[in-house]
Amino acid sequence: MTPLLFLGIAAAGGVGAAARLALDGLVRTRLGGAFPYGTTIINVSGSLLLGLVTGLALNHLLAPEWSLVLGIGLLGGYTTFSTASFETVRLAQAHRYLAALANGVGMLVASVVAAALGLWAGLALG
Amino acid sequence: MHPNWRSLGLVFLGGTLGTALREALGLLLPAGLAAGAPVPLTTVGINLLGALLLGLLLEALMRRGRDAGGRRDLRLLLGTGLLGGFTTYSALATDSALLLRDGAIGMALAYALGTVLLGGLATWLGIVVGAALHRRASARGENG
């Protein structure tokens, strides 16, 4: 991997993380902070897009460099596991077990289904 | 500077570093430990380590005082940015979907549910360690 590609992937991750902050803030002002909808929306949409990027790359419709910048960089930095996990534990600590289950397992199922849909779309386009 | 631009800048900086670390580990490790494994072990390790460290960081910051000034800057740079960008959810979901597509249903379930369950435990452990470190620091402060 060239140094320029490495830096491009890293900077794309920074852009993804900043987009996550902006979108989470927007969702928080619209829907309130009682349930962490922002992280769910971010992780499900990011999984759909990474599925699509992966499908397009498997189909040779996307150059390998672009699939790295968009997949590992932008979408890797946009989606987050640590915050999702932290919010789930906080919900459980507040004895909101159903909300914790929705944030833990619900987000996971929705994200895998979204990724599968994206993958299917990316593969079908070929 | 407008506070929103400052926050975005801090998260961009942290997210760039976190992504670079994740990428470097991905480049260095597959030749050794993760090669031939049925699930992406590097991603598992990154997500569990990041979850532990975020629990520790947020608990330690919260116990030091309200979320403002330098503490808020640290949360945005290291928490939302660095650890948020280091860990990833889209790779977890997409690799699970790829395992399902290959018919490895048990492996997909074990990988996805295992990561989320162990991630919760790692976060909780980080919170406990963060709280203990704070107690020790404040005990030292009172004695000295």
Tab-separated table of C-alpha atoms in Angstrom:
chain	number	residue	atom	x	y	z
A	1	MET	CA	0.000	0.000	0.000
A	2	THR	CA	1.326	3.453	-0.927
A	3	PRO	CA	1.702	6.079	1.858
A	4	LEU	CA	-0.754	8.323	-0.013
A	5	LEU	CA	-3.439	5.610	-0.030
A	6	PHE	CA	-2.840	4.946	3.688
A	7	LEU	CA	-3.279	8.662	4.466
A	8	GLY	CA	-6.336	8.846	2.218
A	9	ILE	CA	-8.001	5.953	4.081
A	10	ALA	CA	-7.158	7.522	7.470
A	11	ALA	CA	-8.457	10.982	6.485
A	12	ALA	CA	-11.633	9.422	5.059
A	13	GLY	CA	-12.103	7.810	8.491
A	14	GLY	CA	-11.782	11.267	10.072
A	15	VAL	CA	-14.465	12.609	7.717
A	16	GLY	CA	-16.700	9.634	8.598
A	17	ALA	CA	-16.232	10.247	12.344
A	18	ALA	CA	-17.071	13.964	11.936
A	19	ALA	CA	-20.184	13.022	9.923
A	20	ARG	CA	-21.166	10.656	12.785
A	21	LEU	CA	-20.880	13.526	15.295
A	22	ALA	CA	-22.984	15.838	13.095
A	23	LEU	CA	-25.714	13.259	12.387
A	24	ASP	CA	-25.873	12.088	16.026
A	25	GLY	CA	-26.307	15.710	17.149
A	26	LEU	CA	-29.050	16.281	14.585
A	27	VAL	CA	-30.943	13.112	15.636
A	28	ARG	CA	-30.542	14.031	19.313
A	29	THR	CA	-32.157	17.461	18.823
A	30	ARG	CA	-35.026	15.931	16.808
A	31	LEU	CA	-35.748	12.746	18.807
A	32	GLY	CA	-34.274	13.555	22.242
A	33	GLY	CA	-31.644	11.616	24.152
A	34	ALA	CA	-33.795	9.028	25.990
A	35	PHE	CA	-32.819	6.278	23.525
A	36	PRO	CA	-29.611	6.460	21.444
A	37	TYR	CA	-31.352	6.452	18.029
A	38	GLY	CA	-28.430	8.316	16.480
A	39	THR	CA	-25.931	5.443	16.813
A	40	THR	CA	-28.502	2.930	15.510
A	41	ILE	CA	-29.255	5.054	12.424
A	42	ILE	CA	-25.506	5.556	11.815
A	43	ASN	CA	-24.554	1.883	12.190
A	44	VAL	CA	-27.466	0.530	10.128
A	45	SER	CA	-26.950	3.041	7.283
A	46	GLY	CA	-23.164	2.515	7.355
A	47	SER	CA	-23.619	-1.269	7.205
A	48	LEU	CA	-25.980	-0.936	4.202
A	49	LEU	CA	-23.384	1.210	2.410
A	50	LEU	CA	-20.437	-1.092	3.265
A	51	GLY	CA	-22.464	-4.062	1.982
A	52	LEU	CA	-22.996	-2.127	-1.257
A	53	VAL	CA	-19.303	-1.144	-1.551
A	54	THR	CA	-18.260	-4.771	-0.884
A	55	GLY	CA	-20.738	-6.095	-3.474
A	56	LEU	CA	-19.569	-3.597	-6.089
A	57	ALA	CA	-15.916	-4.462	-5.332
A	58	LEU	CA	-16.621	-8.218	-5.644
A	59	ASN	CA	-18.239	-7.373	-8.991
A	60	HIS	CA	-15.157	-5.384	-10.084
A	61	LEU	CA	-17.352	-2.288	-10.491
A	62	LEU	CA	-15.265	-0.361	-7.958
A	63	ALA	CA	-11.475	0.043	-8.053
A	64	PRO	CA	-9.755	-1.669	-5.077
A	65	GLU	CA	-8.289	1.672	-3.908
A	66	TRP	CA	-11.748	3.250	-3.766
A	67	SER	CA	-13.259	0.310	-1.951
A	68	LEU	CA	-10.514	0.721	0.723
A	69	VAL	CA	-10.982	4.496	1.048
A	70	LEU	CA	-14.783	4.204	1.200
A	71	GLY	CA	-15.033	0.896	3.101
A	72	ILE	CA	-12.182	0.789	5.638
A	73	GLY	CA	-11.851	4.585	5.769
A	74	LEU	CA	-15.120	6.508	5.413
A	75	LEU	CA	-17.605	3.838	6.560
A	76	GLY	CA	-15.240	2.297	9.122
A	77	GLY	CA	-14.834	5.698	10.768
A	78	TYR	CA	-18.522	6.620	10.361
A	79	THR	CA	-19.844	3.495	12.110
A	80	THR	CA	-18.726	2.682	15.644
A	81	PHE	CA	-18.778	-0.349	17.887
A	82	SER	CA	-17.420	1.177	21.110
A	83	THR	CA	-20.128	3.859	21.447
A	84	ALA	CA	-22.899	1.369	20.632
A	85	SER	CA	-21.567	-0.991	23.304
A	86	PHE	CA	-21.205	1.825	25.855
A	87	GLU	CA	-24.776	3.032	25.286
A	88	THR	CA	-26.092	-0.539	25.674
A	89	VAL	CA	-24.283	-0.979	29.005
A	90	ARG	CA	-25.528	2.419	30.235
A	91	LEU	CA	-29.138	1.400	29.395
A	92	ALA	CA	-28.672	-1.884	31.295
A	93	GLN	CA	-27.153	-0.015	34.272
A	94	ALA	CA	-30.296	2.161	34.312
A	95	HIS	CA	-32.357	-1.096	34.478
A	96	ARG	CA	-33.791	-0.406	31.013
A	97	TYR	CA	-33.247	-4.007	29.917
A	98	LEU	CA	-35.616	-3.992	26.941
A	99	ALA	CA	-33.999	-0.815	25.584
A	100	ALA	CA	-30.550	-2.400	26.177
A	101	LEU	CA	-31.624	-5.524	24.266
A	102	ALA	CA	-32.970	-3.383	21.402
A	103	ASN	CA	-29.723	-1.390	21.298
A	104	GLY	CA	-27.530	-4.500	21.505
A	105	VAL	CA	-29.239	-7.283	19.552
A	106	GLY	CA	-31.778	-5.152	17.631
A	107	MET	CA	-29.076	-2.934	16.154
A	108	LEU	CA	-27.012	-6.011	15.258
A	109	VAL	CA	-29.860	-7.778	13.414
A	110	ALA	CA	-30.871	-4.579	11.584
A	111	SER	CA	-27.247	-3.908	10.582
A	112	VAL	CA	-26.618	-7.446	9.286
A	113	VAL	CA	-29.892	-7.350	7.282
A	114	ALA	CA	-28.907	-3.913	5.896
A	115	ALA	CA	-25.407	-5.171	4.984
A	116	ALA	CA	-26.923	-8.238	3.261
A	117	LEU	CA	-29.289	-5.975	1.265
A	118	GLY	CA	-26.383	-3.732	0.251
A	119	LEU	CA	-24.283	-6.755	-0.713
A	120	TRP	CA	-27.141	-8.191	-2.765
A	121	ALA	CA	-27.691	-4.849	-4.547
A	122	GLY	CA	-23.970	-4.468	-5.268
A	123	LEU	CA	-23.743	-7.996	-6.671
A	124	ALA	CA	-27.003	-7.665	-8.693
A	125	LEU	CA	-25.783	-4.510	-10.446
A	126	GLY	CA	-23.150	-6.472	-12.360
B	1	MET	CA	-13.832	29.552	16.416
B	2	HIS	CA	-17.466	28.404	16.385
B	3	PRO	CA	-17.852	25.542	18.915
B	4	ASN	CA	-19.364	23.225	16.305
B	5	TRP	CA	-16.350	23.622	14.052
B	6	ARG	CA	-14.060	23.020	17.008
B	7	SER	CA	-15.922	19.788	17.913
B	8	LEU	CA	-15.916	18.608	14.298
B	9	GLY	CA	-12.179	19.349	14.074
B	10	LEU	CA	-11.378	17.382	17.234
B	11	VAL	CA	-13.474	14.398	16.087
B	12	PHE	CA	-11.931	14.536	12.591
B	13	LEU	CA	-8.427	14.489	14.095
B	14	GLY	CA	-9.217	11.624	16.496
B	15	GLY	CA	-11.143	9.691	13.831
B	16	THR	CA	-8.207	9.985	11.398
B	17	LEU	CA	-5.804	8.602	14.024
B	18	GLY	CA	-8.210	5.825	15.070
B	19	THR	CA	-8.764	4.743	11.462
B	20	ALA	CA	-4.984	4.803	10.806
B	21	LEU	CA	-4.432	2.536	13.847
B	22	ARG	CA	-7.190	0.108	12.751
B	23	GLU	CA	-5.773	0.062	9.230
B	24	ALA	CA	-2.189	-0.473	10.463
B	25	LEU	CA	-3.277	-3.407	12.648
B	26	GLY	CA	-5.209	-4.851	9.708
B	27	LEU	CA	-2.097	-4.614	7.513
B	28	LEU	CA	0.280	-6.038	10.128
B	29	LEU	CA	-1.771	-8.843	11.665
B	30	PRO	CA	-3.394	-10.921	8.885
B	31	ALA	CA	-0.062	-12.515	7.969
B	32	GLY	CA	0.143	-14.035	11.446
B	33	LEU	CA	-2.603	-14.527	13.975
B	34	ALA	CA	-5.720	-13.985	11.869
B	35	ALA	CA	-4.681	-16.002	8.806
B	36	GLY	CA	-6.887	-19.016	8.232
B	37	ALA	CA	-9.308	-18.114	11.031
B	38	PRO	CA	-12.993	-18.570	10.156
B	39	VAL	CA	-13.880	-15.103	11.523
B	40	PRO	CA	-12.002	-11.768	11.194
B	41	LEU	CA	-10.073	-11.922	14.479
B	42	THR	CA	-8.365	-8.560	13.979
B	43	THR	CA	-11.759	-6.808	13.872
B	44	VAL	CA	-12.844	-8.725	16.986
B	45	GLY	CA	-9.714	-7.639	18.872
B	46	ILE	CA	-10.028	-4.004	17.742
B	47	ASN	CA	-13.699	-3.770	18.731
B	48	LEU	CA	-13.209	-5.395	22.155
B	49	LEU	CA	-10.130	-3.290	22.990
B	50	GLY	CA	-11.874	-0.104	21.833
B	51	ALA	CA	-15.009	-0.924	23.869
B	52	LEU	CA	-12.918	-1.492	27.010
B	53	LEU	CA	-10.988	1.753	26.560
B	54	LEU	CA	-14.119	3.814	25.816
B	55	GLY	CA	-15.800	2.517	28.996
B	56	LEU	CA	-12.683	3.437	30.980
B	57	LEU	CA	-12.343	6.887	29.380
B	58	LEU	CA	-15.983	7.966	29.700
B	59	GLU	CA	-16.303	6.738	33.297
B	60	ALA	CA	-13.036	8.440	34.322
B	61	LEU	CA	-14.068	11.722	32.651
B	62	MET	CA	-17.565	11.624	34.141
B	63	ARG	CA	-16.190	11.130	37.658
B	64	ARG	CA	-13.829	14.072	37.306
B	65	GLY	CA	-16.626	16.563	36.734
B	66	ARG	CA	-19.156	17.889	34.259
B	67	ASP	CA	-18.746	17.524	30.518
B	68	ALA	CA	-17.216	20.916	29.668
B	69	GLY	CA	-13.941	22.596	28.699
B	70	GLY	CA	-10.915	20.307	28.600
B	71	ARG	CA	-12.923	17.227	29.610
B	72	ARG	CA	-15.335	17.757	26.710
B	73	ASP	CA	-12.408	18.258	24.319
B	74	LEU	CA	-10.836	14.987	25.525
B	75	ARG	CA	-14.146	13.120	25.165
B	76	LEU	CA	-14.539	14.365	21.573
B	77	LEU	CA	-10.883	13.794	20.554
B	78	LEU	CA	-10.259	10.415	22.248
B	79	GLY	CA	-13.785	9.015	22.694
B	80	THR	CA	-15.972	10.060	19.752
B	81	GLY	CA	-12.964	10.518	17.465
B	82	LEU	CA	-10.095	8.106	18.236
B	83	LEU	CA	-11.971	5.134	19.750
B	84	GLY	CA	-15.096	5.793	17.656
B	85	GLY	CA	-12.986	5.649	14.482
B	86	PHE	CA	-10.783	2.779	15.724
B	87	THR	CA	-13.764	0.477	16.315
B	88	THR	CA	-16.193	-0.301	13.523
B	89	TYR	CA	-19.687	-1.699	13.184
B	90	SER	CA	-20.062	-1.828	9.404
B	91	ALA	CA	-17.276	-4.427	9.055
B	92	LEU	CA	-18.907	-6.553	11.777
B	93	ALA	CA	-22.262	-6.453	9.939
B	94	THR	CA	-20.821	-6.974	6.440
B	95	ASP	CA	-18.481	-9.834	7.446
B	96	SER	CA	-21.437	-11.499	9.211
B	97	ALA	CA	-23.553	-11.071	6.053
B	98	LEU	CA	-20.724	-12.616	3.976
B	99	LEU	CA	-20.567	-15.607	6.354
B	100	LEU	CA	-24.367	-16.029	6.010
B	101	ARG	CA	-24.036	-15.832	2.217
B	102	ASP	CA	-21.455	-18.640	2.345
B	103	GLY	CA	-23.900	-20.734	4.378
B	104	ALA	CA	-21.774	-20.559	7.549
B	105	ILE	CA	-24.818	-19.677	9.664
B	106	GLY	CA	-23.485	-20.934	13.001
B	107	MET	CA	-20.188	-19.099	12.490
B	108	ALA	CA	-22.029	-15.873	11.528
B	109	LEU	CA	-24.176	-16.061	14.665
B	110	ALA	CA	-21.184	-16.846	16.898
B	111	TYR	CA	-19.156	-13.989	15.382
B	112	ALA	CA	-21.902	-11.343	15.511
B	113	LEU	CA	-23.543	-12.200	18.841
B	114	GLY	CA	-20.189	-13.099	20.420
B	115	THR	CA	-18.702	-9.709	19.519
B	116	VAL	CA	-21.712	-7.806	20.901
B	117	LEU	CA	-21.830	-9.876	24.110
B	118	LEU	CA	-18.069	-9.752	24.775
B	119	GLY	CA	-18.106	-6.064	23.783
B	120	GLY	CA	-20.676	-5.375	26.500
B	121	LEU	CA	-18.507	-7.214	29.042
B	122	ALA	CA	-15.392	-5.310	27.907
B	123	THR	CA	-17.235	-1.972	28.216
B	124	TRP	CA	-18.482	-2.884	31.692
B	125	LEU	CA	-14.951	-3.918	32.714
B	126	GLY	CA	-13.620	-0.590	31.408
B	127	ILE	CA	-16.235	1.304	33.454
B	128	VAL	CA	-15.305	-0.663	36.610
B	129	VAL	CA	-11.581	-0.012	36.072
B	130	GLY	CA	-12.248	3.690	35.356
B	131	ALA	CA	-14.230	4.005	38.595
B	132	ALA	CA	-11.546	2.165	40.616
B	133	LEU	CA	-8.751	4.337	39.197
B	134	HIS	CA	-10.717	7.443	40.131
B	135	ARG	CA	-11.306	6.181	43.688
B	136	ARG	CA	-7.606	5.458	44.096
B	137	ALA	CA	-6.645	8.889	42.743
B	138	SER	CA	-9.062	10.721	45.043
B	139	ALA	CA	-7.977	8.633	48.086
B	140	ARG	CA	-4.386	9.616	47.361
B	141	GLY	CA	-5.495	13.255	47.050
B	142	GLU	CA	-7.170	13.196	50.476
B	143	ASN	CA	-4.225	11.529	52.195
B	144	GLY	CA	-1.587	13.731	50.630
